[in-house]
Amino acid sequence: MNPGKVKLCASLCMWLGIVTWIGNVKLHLWSVFVQQSPERDIAFSLANEQVNISKRHASGLRDGKTFNIRSPVILDNVIEHRVFWSAWLEGLSTRVFGVEHERKWREQVRDARVVVLEAGCGRPTNRLATFADGTRACVRYGIDADQVLGETLSYYLAELLGISNLPPLALSKLNLSSEQWASVRGHIEALEWSPNAIVSLTEFIPNVTGVFIPLHLRKQQGGGLQLSAETMSNMTVTYLVELMQWSDLIIFDYLTANFDRIVSHIFSLQWDARVMERTTNNLLKTINGHLLFIDNEAGLVHGYRVLDLWERYHRLLLSSSCIFRKSTVRRISEMKRSGNSAKLLYELYRAREPLARELGSLSEEHALTLQKRIDVVYKHIKHCTEIM
Ligand SMILES: *[C@@H]1O[C@H](CO)[C@@H](O)[C@H](O)[C@H]1NC(C)=O
Ligand SMILES: *[C@@H]1O[C@H](CO)[C@@H](O)[C@H](O)[C@H]1NC(C)=O
Ligand SMILES: *[C@@H]1O[C@H](CO)[C@@H](O)[C@H](O)[C@H]1NC(C)=O
Ligand SMILES: *[C@@H]1O[C@H](CO)[C@@H](O)[C@H](O)[C@H]1NC(C)=O
């Protein structure tokens, strides 16, 4: 048996064992308030109102200095319509990976010759590849094809949502006679990777660090990510820009049902009080303060399969944040209106990825699950607009 398989089973079996006894163990971290709002058509106020920020504030904030002005005017500069990050704050955070950069990257690596494969990129089933031109990529080999599919569809779902925190991704077939893989054939054989398996290549980002769950998401009482003028008195712009990315991450992990990042971290808190002193799985930060949502192979496919075990925790996490990026809310609204987000997802993925047909897509059942989750997120946002 493949050692990877044993490992997957071990962790899954462990979860299965645990979930029966944690049923009535209370989670201390997040306040529980998942309420369904009445069915009513929403008109989120998405007007692109510009906040009038004086030069003094703007320059004081831009260099990451402490946010020391306690006036509610500042809160208004950061939050609009109570639940949206302001246009001003959004303006301070650029796309993590530009659209053009991603396109070029995909084109460049799709047939690029791999000259070195070595350990790296986290998990034991990942490898760090160096191409002939010296650029590097992480190679993810799925123990089963669903993992590569989950990773890939998660990437394109993020793209649909306008979330740019996932490094560029391209698929490749491990054809050992192709020019791309021939030089590292021996290494691949030694790894016992199946010939012709489809692997994902993602851009390797150097000089990244681990990430802790932000203090404002850890609060024992109260509503998690809901800022007031008071809680904001201490914050730097850098921190706010990070929180903004967290608000996207929470929605993204809910939609993909990815338990293997924040949710498993919270879950561990039950028997490990010091878990918050450790960095979160599958989340990194670049030297520019951008969060990278990596290793998304538990998303969508596997995550949906084990939903019964995790949904409660996914909901807790989702309900802990009542602040959103307007652009994300707009995309969620569009996906809800479409009634078939899986179709939008497949269209994008097929247009970008020549191996899409071969790797496959979401099953009909999982496509419905995705749409249901879009609806849940939409209702949650609406609920926040009502209670805040
Ligand atoms: C923005 O601020 C400037 C300078 O304080 C002021 O003259 C201008 O009227 C303000 N604009 C709006 C739309 O409030
Ligand atoms: C593998 O690559 C070789 C050389 O490019 C090509 O002739 C062959 O058709 C490929 N095999 C598959 C299964 O794609
Ligand atoms: C990244 O770290 C390496 C050393 O680990 C250093 O040489 C390099 O300059 C760093 N790159 C950036 C962009 O900071
Ligand atoms: C502000 O910062 C101090 C010291 O870092 C900390 O003890 C305090 O809890 C912070 N206050 C808020 C409202 O975050």
Tab-separated table of C-alpha atoms and ligand atoms in Angstrom:
chain	number	residue	atom	x	y	z
A	1	MET	CA	0.000	0.000	0.000
A	2	ASN	CA	1.148	3.451	-0.819
A	3	PRO	CA	2.368	5.257	2.346
A	4	GLY	CA	0.296	8.278	1.351
A	5	LYS	CA	-2.833	6.188	1.393
A	6	VAL	CA	-2.104	4.920	4.887
A	7	LYS	CA	-1.621	8.477	6.063
A	8	LEU	CA	-4.871	9.691	4.561
A	9	CYS	CA	-6.758	6.809	6.090
A	10	ALA	CA	-5.124	7.360	9.449
A	11	SER	CA	-6.166	10.984	9.639
A	12	LEU	CA	-9.642	10.322	8.292
A	13	CYS	CA	-10.205	7.416	10.655
A	14	MET	CA	-8.994	9.564	13.494
A	15	TRP	CA	-11.559	12.209	12.655
A	16	LEU	CA	-14.275	9.610	12.372
A	17	GLY	CA	-13.440	8.326	15.830
A	18	ILE	CA	-13.381	11.749	17.322
A	19	VAL	CA	-16.499	13.135	15.864
A	20	THR	CA	-18.744	10.857	17.892
A	21	TRP	CA	-17.459	12.118	21.199
A	22	ILE	CA	-17.100	15.752	20.347
A	23	GLY	CA	-20.786	15.930	19.517
A	24	ASN	CA	-21.537	17.658	22.794
A	25	VAL	CA	-18.213	19.276	23.511
A	26	LYS	CA	-18.718	22.941	23.169
A	27	LEU	CA	-16.534	24.964	20.894
A	28	HIS	CA	-15.306	27.919	22.837
A	29	LEU	CA	-13.975	29.941	20.039
A	30	TRP	CA	-16.797	31.093	17.897
A	31	SER	CA	-20.141	32.410	18.851
A	32	VAL	CA	-22.935	30.361	17.426
A	33	PHE	CA	-25.550	32.193	15.559
A	34	VAL	CA	-26.475	30.601	12.351
A	35	GLN	CA	-29.895	31.869	11.632
A	36	GLN	CA	-31.759	31.708	8.431
A	37	SER	CA	-33.015	35.040	7.291
A	38	PRO	CA	-36.448	35.312	5.743
A	39	GLU	CA	-36.592	34.686	2.025
A	40	ARG	CA	-36.685	38.060	0.471
A	41	ASP	CA	-34.982	39.570	-2.443
A	42	ILE	CA	-31.887	41.380	-1.424
A	43	ALA	CA	-30.643	44.651	-2.601
A	44	PHE	CA	-27.212	44.815	-1.069
A	45	SER	CA	-26.022	48.353	-1.144
A	46	LEU	CA	-23.169	47.890	-3.473
A	47	ALA	CA	-22.954	51.429	-4.661
A	48	ASN	CA	-19.368	52.324	-5.243
A	49	GLU	CA	-19.402	55.196	-2.870
A	50	GLN	CA	-16.118	56.878	-2.423
A	51	VAL	CA	-15.112	57.677	1.084
A	52	ASN	CA	-13.762	61.149	1.499
A	53	ILE	CA	-10.525	60.666	3.294
A	54	SER	CA	-8.476	63.633	4.166
A	55	LYS	CA	-4.832	63.584	3.144
A	56	ARG	CA	-3.782	63.513	6.754
A	57	HIS	CA	-5.581	60.261	7.454
A	58	ALA	CA	-4.598	58.650	4.220
A	59	SER	CA	-0.905	59.247	4.598
A	60	GLY	CA	-0.923	58.326	8.280
A	61	LEU	CA	-2.538	55.034	7.463
A	62	ARG	CA	-0.654	54.085	4.397
A	63	ASP	CA	2.641	53.575	6.120
A	64	GLY	CA	1.099	51.005	8.440
A	65	LYS	CA	1.133	53.196	11.534
A	66	THR	CA	-1.179	52.471	14.377
A	67	PHE	CA	-4.680	53.569	13.768
A	68	ASN	CA	-4.945	55.936	16.646
A	69	ILE	CA	-7.851	58.178	15.934
A	70	ARG	CA	-10.830	56.936	17.835
A	71	SER	CA	-13.403	58.887	15.953
A	72	PRO	CA	-16.175	56.936	14.231
A	73	VAL	CA	-15.239	58.753	11.037
A	74	ILE	CA	-12.315	56.374	10.789
A	75	LEU	CA	-14.567	53.388	11.180
A	76	ASP	CA	-16.582	54.816	8.308
A	77	ASN	CA	-13.419	54.975	6.291
A	78	VAL	CA	-12.846	51.279	6.809
A	79	ILE	CA	-16.375	49.902	6.861
A	80	GLU	CA	-19.190	50.975	4.589
A	81	HIS	CA	-22.849	50.188	5.095
A	82	ARG	CA	-21.889	48.404	8.314
A	83	VAL	CA	-20.796	45.163	6.687
A	84	PHE	CA	-18.527	46.001	3.759
A	85	TRP	CA	-14.851	46.797	3.693
A	86	SER	CA	-14.590	50.272	2.298
A	87	ALA	CA	-13.596	51.066	-1.255
A	88	TRP	CA	-10.659	52.906	0.222
A	89	LEU	CA	-9.381	49.839	2.063
A	90	GLU	CA	-9.994	47.644	-0.979
A	91	GLY	CA	-8.024	50.169	-2.956
A	92	LEU	CA	-5.031	49.584	-0.711
A	93	SER	CA	-4.926	45.903	-1.491
A	94	THR	CA	-3.952	44.945	-4.980
A	95	ARG	CA	-4.558	41.582	-6.598
A	96	VAL	CA	-2.104	39.067	-5.194
A	97	PHE	CA	-1.456	37.570	-8.629
A	98	GLY	CA	-2.383	39.647	-11.640
A	99	VAL	CA	-4.599	38.175	-14.353
A	100	GLU	CA	-1.940	38.650	-17.001
A	101	HIS	CA	0.749	37.186	-14.772
A	102	GLU	CA	-1.374	34.091	-14.222
A	103	ARG	CA	-2.024	33.652	-17.928
A	104	LYS	CA	1.643	33.938	-18.789
A	105	TRP	CA	2.635	31.610	-16.003
A	106	ARG	CA	0.221	28.924	-17.193
A	107	GLU	CA	1.465	29.171	-20.747
A	108	GLN	CA	5.065	29.099	-19.690
A	109	VAL	CA	4.935	26.028	-17.465
A	110	ARG	CA	2.515	23.932	-19.421
A	111	ASP	CA	5.238	22.410	-21.565
A	112	ALA	CA	8.312	23.579	-19.707
A	113	ARG	CA	10.979	20.964	-19.128
A	114	VAL	CA	11.408	19.896	-15.508
A	115	VAL	CA	15.093	19.417	-14.712
A	116	VAL	CA	15.006	18.824	-10.959
A	117	LEU	CA	12.399	17.353	-8.645
A	118	GLU	CA	13.098	17.520	-4.950
A	119	ALA	CA	11.378	17.406	-1.589
A	120	GLY	CA	9.573	20.610	-0.716
A	121	CYS	CA	6.239	22.381	-0.870
A	122	GLY	CA	4.845	20.984	2.355
A	123	ARG	CA	3.162	17.630	2.171
A	124	PRO	CA	5.162	14.449	1.552
A	125	THR	CA	3.270	13.881	-1.711
A	126	ASN	CA	4.321	17.288	-3.042
A	127	ARG	CA	7.532	18.006	-4.875
A	128	LEU	CA	9.381	21.170	-5.735
A	129	ALA	CA	10.142	21.236	-9.447
A	130	THR	CA	12.753	23.388	-11.151
A	131	PHE	CA	12.285	24.075	-14.847
A	132	ALA	CA	15.067	24.429	-17.381
A	133	ASP	CA	14.826	28.241	-17.180
A	134	GLY	CA	15.325	28.158	-13.405
A	135	THR	CA	11.767	28.981	-12.378
A	136	ARG	CA	10.166	26.730	-9.825
A	137	ALA	CA	6.766	25.213	-9.189
A	138	CYS	CA	5.123	22.993	-6.617
A	139	VAL	CA	3.958	19.689	-8.025
A	140	ARG	CA	1.011	18.053	-6.311
A	141	TYR	CA	0.367	14.419	-6.935
A	142	GLY	CA	-2.988	13.209	-5.711
A	143	ILE	CA	-3.233	9.905	-3.932
A	144	ASP	CA	-6.453	9.769	-5.865
A	145	ALA	CA	-7.563	11.923	-8.777
A	146	ASP	CA	-10.126	13.701	-6.591
A	147	GLN	CA	-7.406	15.554	-4.779
A	148	VAL	CA	-6.007	17.116	-7.928
A	149	LEU	CA	-9.561	17.842	-9.025
A	150	GLY	CA	-10.340	19.477	-5.678
A	151	GLU	CA	-7.194	21.571	-5.875
A	152	THR	CA	-7.926	22.656	-9.435
A	153	LEU	CA	-11.611	23.412	-9.020
A	154	SER	CA	-10.891	25.325	-5.820
A	155	TYR	CA	-8.455	27.453	-7.786
A	156	TYR	CA	-11.004	28.246	-10.483
A	157	LEU	CA	-13.758	28.852	-7.953
A	158	ALA	CA	-11.518	31.440	-6.307
A	159	GLU	CA	-11.050	32.999	-9.702
A	160	LEU	CA	-14.825	33.160	-10.217
A	161	LEU	CA	-15.106	34.856	-6.845
A	162	GLY	CA	-12.390	37.366	-7.704
A	163	ILE	CA	-10.225	35.980	-4.891
A	164	SER	CA	-6.630	36.152	-6.071
A	165	ASN	CA	-4.858	34.573	-3.095
A	166	LEU	CA	-4.193	31.229	-4.770
A	167	PRO	CA	-0.926	30.905	-6.664
A	168	PRO	CA	-1.342	30.349	-10.432
A	169	LEU	CA	-2.072	26.744	-11.333
A	170	ALA	CA	-1.749	24.569	-14.422
A	171	LEU	CA	-2.313	20.865	-14.917
A	172	SER	CA	0.171	18.498	-16.448
A	173	LYS	CA	0.143	14.859	-17.390
A	174	LEU	CA	3.004	12.745	-16.090
A	175	ASN	CA	3.955	11.423	-19.489
A	176	LEU	CA	7.418	10.033	-18.860
A	177	SER	CA	8.276	10.060	-22.552
A	178	SER	CA	7.325	13.689	-22.981
A	179	GLU	CA	10.011	16.313	-23.025
A	180	GLN	CA	8.508	17.942	-19.950
A	181	TRP	CA	9.091	14.986	-17.629
A	182	ALA	CA	11.773	12.880	-19.360
A	183	SER	CA	14.709	14.345	-17.414
A	184	VAL	CA	13.193	13.416	-14.053
A	185	ARG	CA	11.800	10.077	-15.090
A	186	GLY	CA	13.924	8.160	-12.586
A	187	HIS	CA	12.779	10.374	-9.737
A	188	ILE	CA	9.117	9.926	-10.654
A	189	GLU	CA	9.541	6.179	-10.864
A	190	ALA	CA	11.221	6.142	-7.470
A	191	LEU	CA	8.257	8.054	-6.023
A	192	GLU	CA	5.969	5.423	-7.543
A	193	TRP	CA	3.811	8.079	-9.121
A	194	SER	CA	1.562	6.473	-11.726
A	195	PRO	CA	2.575	7.258	-15.274
A	196	ASN	CA	0.090	9.501	-17.054
A	197	ALA	CA	-1.479	10.693	-13.811
A	198	ILE	CA	-2.529	14.334	-13.926
A	199	VAL	CA	-0.672	16.544	-11.460
A	200	SER	CA	-1.074	20.194	-10.628
A	201	LEU	CA	1.722	22.717	-10.923
A	202	THR	CA	1.476	25.891	-8.904
A	203	GLU	CA	3.839	28.806	-8.815
A	204	PHE	CA	6.444	28.477	-6.076
A	205	ILE	CA	6.529	31.596	-3.911
A	206	PRO	CA	9.725	32.051	-1.916
A	207	ASN	CA	10.166	33.765	1.443
A	208	VAL	CA	6.775	32.999	2.869
A	209	THR	CA	5.947	32.657	6.537
A	210	GLY	CA	3.276	30.867	8.534
A	211	VAL	CA	0.131	32.663	9.638
A	212	PHE	CA	-1.651	32.765	12.989
A	213	ILE	CA	-5.389	33.212	13.283
A	214	PRO	CA	-5.834	36.937	13.959
A	215	LEU	CA	-6.751	37.982	17.444
A	216	HIS	CA	-10.004	39.509	16.277
A	217	LEU	CA	-11.167	36.184	14.957
A	218	ARG	CA	-10.284	34.370	18.140
A	219	LYS	CA	-12.529	36.174	20.526
A	220	GLN	CA	-14.264	33.849	22.918
A	221	GLN	CA	-17.405	35.912	23.123
A	222	GLY	CA	-19.197	38.057	20.667
A	223	GLY	CA	-19.456	37.888	16.985
A	224	GLY	CA	-15.968	37.270	15.697
A	225	LEU	CA	-15.072	39.574	12.866
A	226	GLN	CA	-17.281	42.556	13.559
A	227	LEU	CA	-15.320	45.705	14.007
A	228	SER	CA	-16.296	48.643	16.110
A	229	ALA	CA	-14.514	51.924	16.493
A	230	GLU	CA	-13.227	50.625	19.804
A	231	THR	CA	-11.756	47.356	18.599
A	232	MET	CA	-10.232	49.188	15.697
A	233	SER	CA	-8.463	51.800	17.727
A	234	ASN	CA	-5.326	49.697	17.738
A	235	MET	CA	-5.251	48.392	14.230
A	236	THR	CA	-2.759	49.110	11.554
A	237	VAL	CA	-3.708	49.277	7.912
A	238	THR	CA	-1.549	46.231	7.298
A	239	TYR	CA	-3.612	44.311	9.819
A	240	LEU	CA	-6.890	45.526	8.326
A	241	VAL	CA	-5.779	44.467	4.873
A	242	GLU	CA	-4.996	41.051	6.310
A	243	LEU	CA	-8.407	40.847	8.003
A	244	MET	CA	-9.986	41.688	4.686
A	245	GLN	CA	-8.266	38.673	3.160
A	246	TRP	CA	-9.420	36.539	6.075
A	247	SER	CA	-13.003	37.562	5.390
A	248	ASP	CA	-12.594	36.156	1.871
A	249	LEU	CA	-10.881	33.052	3.156
A	250	ILE	CA	-13.791	32.289	5.471
A	251	ILE	CA	-16.261	32.449	2.589
A	252	PHE	CA	-13.968	30.490	0.315
A	253	ASP	CA	-13.397	27.684	2.802
A	254	TYR	CA	-17.102	27.510	3.503
A	255	LEU	CA	-17.980	27.190	-0.175
A	256	THR	CA	-15.341	24.568	-0.819
A	257	ALA	CA	-15.969	22.853	2.548
A	258	ASN	CA	-12.226	22.817	3.044
A	259	PHE	CA	-11.731	21.594	6.588
A	260	ASP	CA	-7.997	21.349	6.243
A	261	ARG	CA	-7.146	24.911	7.168
A	262	ILE	CA	-8.943	27.013	9.755
A	263	VAL	CA	-11.713	24.581	10.611
A	264	SER	CA	-9.359	21.777	11.628
A	265	HIS	CA	-7.370	24.294	13.625
A	266	ILE	CA	-10.444	25.358	15.602
A	267	PHE	CA	-11.435	21.752	15.964
A	268	SER	CA	-8.086	20.890	17.564
A	269	LEU	CA	-8.675	23.533	20.181
A	270	GLN	CA	-10.825	21.076	22.053
A	271	TRP	CA	-7.937	18.975	23.193
A	272	ASP	CA	-5.084	21.336	22.547
A	273	ALA	CA	-5.506	24.691	24.230
A	274	ARG	CA	-2.315	25.997	22.695
A	275	VAL	CA	-3.265	25.409	19.096
A	276	MET	CA	-3.713	29.138	18.508
A	277	GLU	CA	-0.041	29.587	19.250
A	278	ARG	CA	0.697	27.577	16.153
A	279	THR	CA	0.355	28.648	12.574
A	280	THR	CA	-2.607	27.613	10.466
A	281	ASN	CA	-2.345	24.738	7.979
A	282	ASN	CA	-2.179	25.513	4.313
A	283	LEU	CA	-1.993	29.239	4.729
A	284	LEU	CA	1.106	31.349	4.126
A	285	LYS	CA	1.980	34.998	4.029
A	286	THR	CA	4.246	36.653	1.488
A	287	ILE	CA	6.721	39.362	2.329
A	288	ASN	CA	4.144	41.842	0.981
A	289	GLY	CA	1.564	40.732	3.514
A	290	HIS	CA	-0.540	38.801	1.034
A	291	LEU	CA	-2.110	35.604	2.277
A	292	LEU	CA	-1.649	32.519	0.122
A	293	PHE	CA	-4.380	29.893	0.278
A	294	ILE	CA	-2.412	26.788	-0.668
A	295	ASP	CA	-3.013	23.016	-0.781
A	296	ASN	CA	-6.696	23.132	-1.504
A	297	GLU	CA	-6.998	19.471	-2.369
A	298	ALA	CA	-9.512	18.841	0.427
A	299	GLY	CA	-11.796	21.409	-1.191
A	300	LEU	CA	-15.031	20.721	-3.071
A	301	VAL	CA	-14.725	17.035	-3.858
A	302	HIS	CA	-13.340	15.442	-0.713
A	303	GLY	CA	-14.719	18.217	1.471
A	304	TYR	CA	-18.232	17.605	0.150
A	305	ARG	CA	-17.879	13.893	0.671
A	306	VAL	CA	-17.157	14.269	4.376
A	307	LEU	CA	-19.547	17.151	4.923
A	308	ASP	CA	-21.505	15.336	7.606
A	309	LEU	CA	-18.469	15.372	9.841
A	310	TRP	CA	-17.578	18.982	9.378
A	311	GLU	CA	-20.589	21.051	8.417
A	312	ARG	CA	-21.237	22.181	11.948
A	313	TYR	CA	-17.748	23.653	12.160
A	314	HIS	CA	-17.924	25.147	8.701
A	315	ARG	CA	-21.080	26.970	9.795
A	316	LEU	CA	-19.464	28.185	12.969
A	317	LEU	CA	-16.628	29.662	11.034
A	318	LEU	CA	-18.868	31.276	8.435
A	319	SER	CA	-21.064	32.817	11.103
A	320	SER	CA	-18.042	34.319	12.824
A	321	SER	CA	-17.547	36.949	10.157
A	322	CYS	CA	-19.967	39.736	9.315
A	323	ILE	CA	-17.678	41.847	7.156
A	324	PHE	CA	-17.213	41.237	3.467
A	325	ARG	CA	-15.483	42.529	0.395
A	326	LYS	CA	-18.069	44.094	-1.855
A	327	SER	CA	-16.549	42.490	-4.901
A	328	THR	CA	-16.903	39.056	-3.309
A	329	VAL	CA	-20.501	39.742	-2.342
A	330	ARG	CA	-21.221	40.850	-5.874
A	331	ARG	CA	-19.843	37.577	-7.242
A	332	ILE	CA	-21.780	35.539	-4.688
A	333	SER	CA	-24.957	37.360	-5.720
A	334	GLU	CA	-24.225	36.627	-9.379
A	335	MET	CA	-23.570	32.984	-8.663
A	336	LYS	CA	-26.773	32.735	-6.688
A	337	ARG	CA	-28.717	34.357	-9.500
A	338	SER	CA	-27.183	32.024	-12.059
A	339	GLY	CA	-28.733	29.073	-10.243
A	340	ASN	CA	-25.890	26.922	-11.532
A	341	SER	CA	-22.514	27.967	-10.234
A	342	ALA	CA	-20.994	24.607	-11.090
A	343	LYS	CA	-21.688	25.335	-14.743
A	344	LEU	CA	-19.940	28.712	-14.528
A	345	LEU	CA	-17.080	26.993	-12.779
A	346	TYR	CA	-16.804	24.278	-15.389
A	347	GLU	CA	-16.908	26.768	-18.251
A	348	LEU	CA	-14.069	28.791	-16.814
A	349	TYR	CA	-12.019	25.701	-15.989
A	350	ARG	CA	-12.533	24.154	-19.420
A	351	ALA	CA	-11.625	27.383	-21.187
A	352	ARG	CA	-8.358	27.650	-19.285
A	353	GLU	CA	-7.284	24.087	-18.854
A	354	PRO	CA	-6.690	21.717	-21.783
A	355	LEU	CA	-6.767	18.684	-19.461
A	356	ALA	CA	-10.169	19.650	-18.002
A	357	ARG	CA	-12.116	17.086	-19.971
A	358	GLU	CA	-9.784	14.327	-18.947
A	359	LEU	CA	-9.644	15.232	-15.264
A	360	GLY	CA	-13.404	15.716	-15.060
A	361	SER	CA	-15.472	18.052	-12.957
A	362	LEU	CA	-17.969	18.088	-10.111
A	363	SER	CA	-20.569	15.345	-10.021
A	364	GLU	CA	-24.189	16.450	-10.294
A	365	GLU	CA	-24.645	15.876	-6.608
A	366	HIS	CA	-21.652	18.022	-5.725
A	367	ALA	CA	-22.767	20.698	-8.161
A	368	LEU	CA	-25.995	20.940	-6.160
A	369	THR	CA	-24.025	21.075	-2.941
A	370	LEU	CA	-22.012	23.992	-4.271
A	371	GLN	CA	-25.179	25.873	-5.195
A	372	LYS	CA	-26.663	25.202	-1.771
A	373	ARG	CA	-23.537	26.573	-0.147
A	374	ILE	CA	-23.682	29.685	-2.310
A	375	ASP	CA	-27.226	30.157	-1.035
A	376	VAL	CA	-26.124	29.715	2.574
A	377	VAL	CA	-23.390	32.324	2.176
A	378	TYR	CA	-25.814	34.682	0.477
A	379	LYS	CA	-28.286	34.312	3.329
A	380	HIS	CA	-25.564	34.817	5.866
A	381	ILE	CA	-24.495	38.075	4.233
A	382	LYS	CA	-28.076	39.218	4.124
A	383	HIS	CA	-28.504	38.290	7.755
A	384	CYS	CA	-25.472	40.396	8.639
A	385	THR	CA	-26.867	43.388	6.787
A	386	GLU	CA	-30.001	43.058	8.913
A	387	ILE	CA	-28.492	42.579	12.354
A	388	MET	CA	-25.567	44.951	12.153
B	1	LIG	C1	-14.051	66.003	0.713
B	1	LIG	O1	-13.175	66.724	1.528
B	1	LIG	C2	-12.791	67.981	1.016
B	1	LIG	C3	-11.713	68.605	1.900
B	1	LIG	O2	-11.971	68.363	3.252
B	1	LIG	C4	-14.028	68.869	0.874
B	1	LIG	O3	-13.693	70.130	0.348
B	1	LIG	C5	-15.021	68.179	-0.043
B	1	LIG	O4	-16.217	68.918	-0.117
B	1	LIG	C6	-15.338	66.767	0.464
B	1	LIG	N1	-16.151	66.063	-0.491
B	1	LIG	C7	-17.220	65.365	-0.142
B	1	LIG	C8	-17.936	64.670	-1.257
B	1	LIG	O5	-17.625	65.268	1.004
B	2	LIG	C1	3.609	11.077	-24.341
B	2	LIG	O1	4.508	11.917	-25.024
B	2	LIG	C2	4.932	11.377	-26.262
B	2	LIG	C3	6.030	12.304	-26.779
B	2	LIG	O2	5.605	13.637	-26.804
B	2	LIG	C4	3.743	11.299	-27.183
B	2	LIG	O3	4.139	10.766	-28.430
B	2	LIG	C5	2.694	10.388	-26.552
B	2	LIG	O4	1.531	10.373	-27.336
B	2	LIG	C6	2.342	10.881	-25.151
B	2	LIG	N1	1.497	9.922	-24.502
B	2	LIG	C7	0.331	10.255	-23.937
B	2	LIG	C8	-0.406	9.147	-23.270
B	2	LIG	O5	-0.108	11.387	-23.940
B	3	LIG	C1	14.307	35.641	0.153
B	3	LIG	O1	15.147	35.008	1.097
B	3	LIG	C2	16.456	34.774	0.627
B	3	LIG	C3	17.234	34.052	1.695
B	3	LIG	O2	16.449	33.089	2.310
B	3	LIG	C4	17.134	36.088	0.271
B	3	LIG	O3	18.405	35.846	-0.250
B	3	LIG	C5	16.277	36.839	-0.733
B	3	LIG	O4	16.834	38.099	-0.967
B	3	LIG	C6	14.875	36.982	-0.245
B	3	LIG	N1	14.065	37.592	-1.288
B	3	LIG	C7	13.342	38.681	-1.080
B	3	LIG	C8	12.590	39.177	-2.267
B	3	LIG	O5	13.290	39.215	-0.012
B	4	LIG	C1	-4.222	47.366	21.890
B	4	LIG	O1	-2.890	46.932	22.009
B	4	LIG	C2	-2.526	46.541	23.322
B	4	LIG	C3	-1.053	46.214	23.317
B	4	LIG	O2	-0.648	45.663	22.125
B	4	LIG	C4	-3.393	45.369	23.742
B	4	LIG	O3	-3.049	44.961	25.032
B	4	LIG	C5	-4.838	45.780	23.685
B	4	LIG	O4	-5.657	44.690	23.993
B	4	LIG	C6	-5.187	46.295	22.317
B	4	LIG	N1	-6.531	46.799	22.319
B	4	LIG	C7	-7.412	46.456	21.402
B	4	LIG	C8	-8.722	47.124	21.509
B	4	LIG	O5	-7.154	45.680	20.506
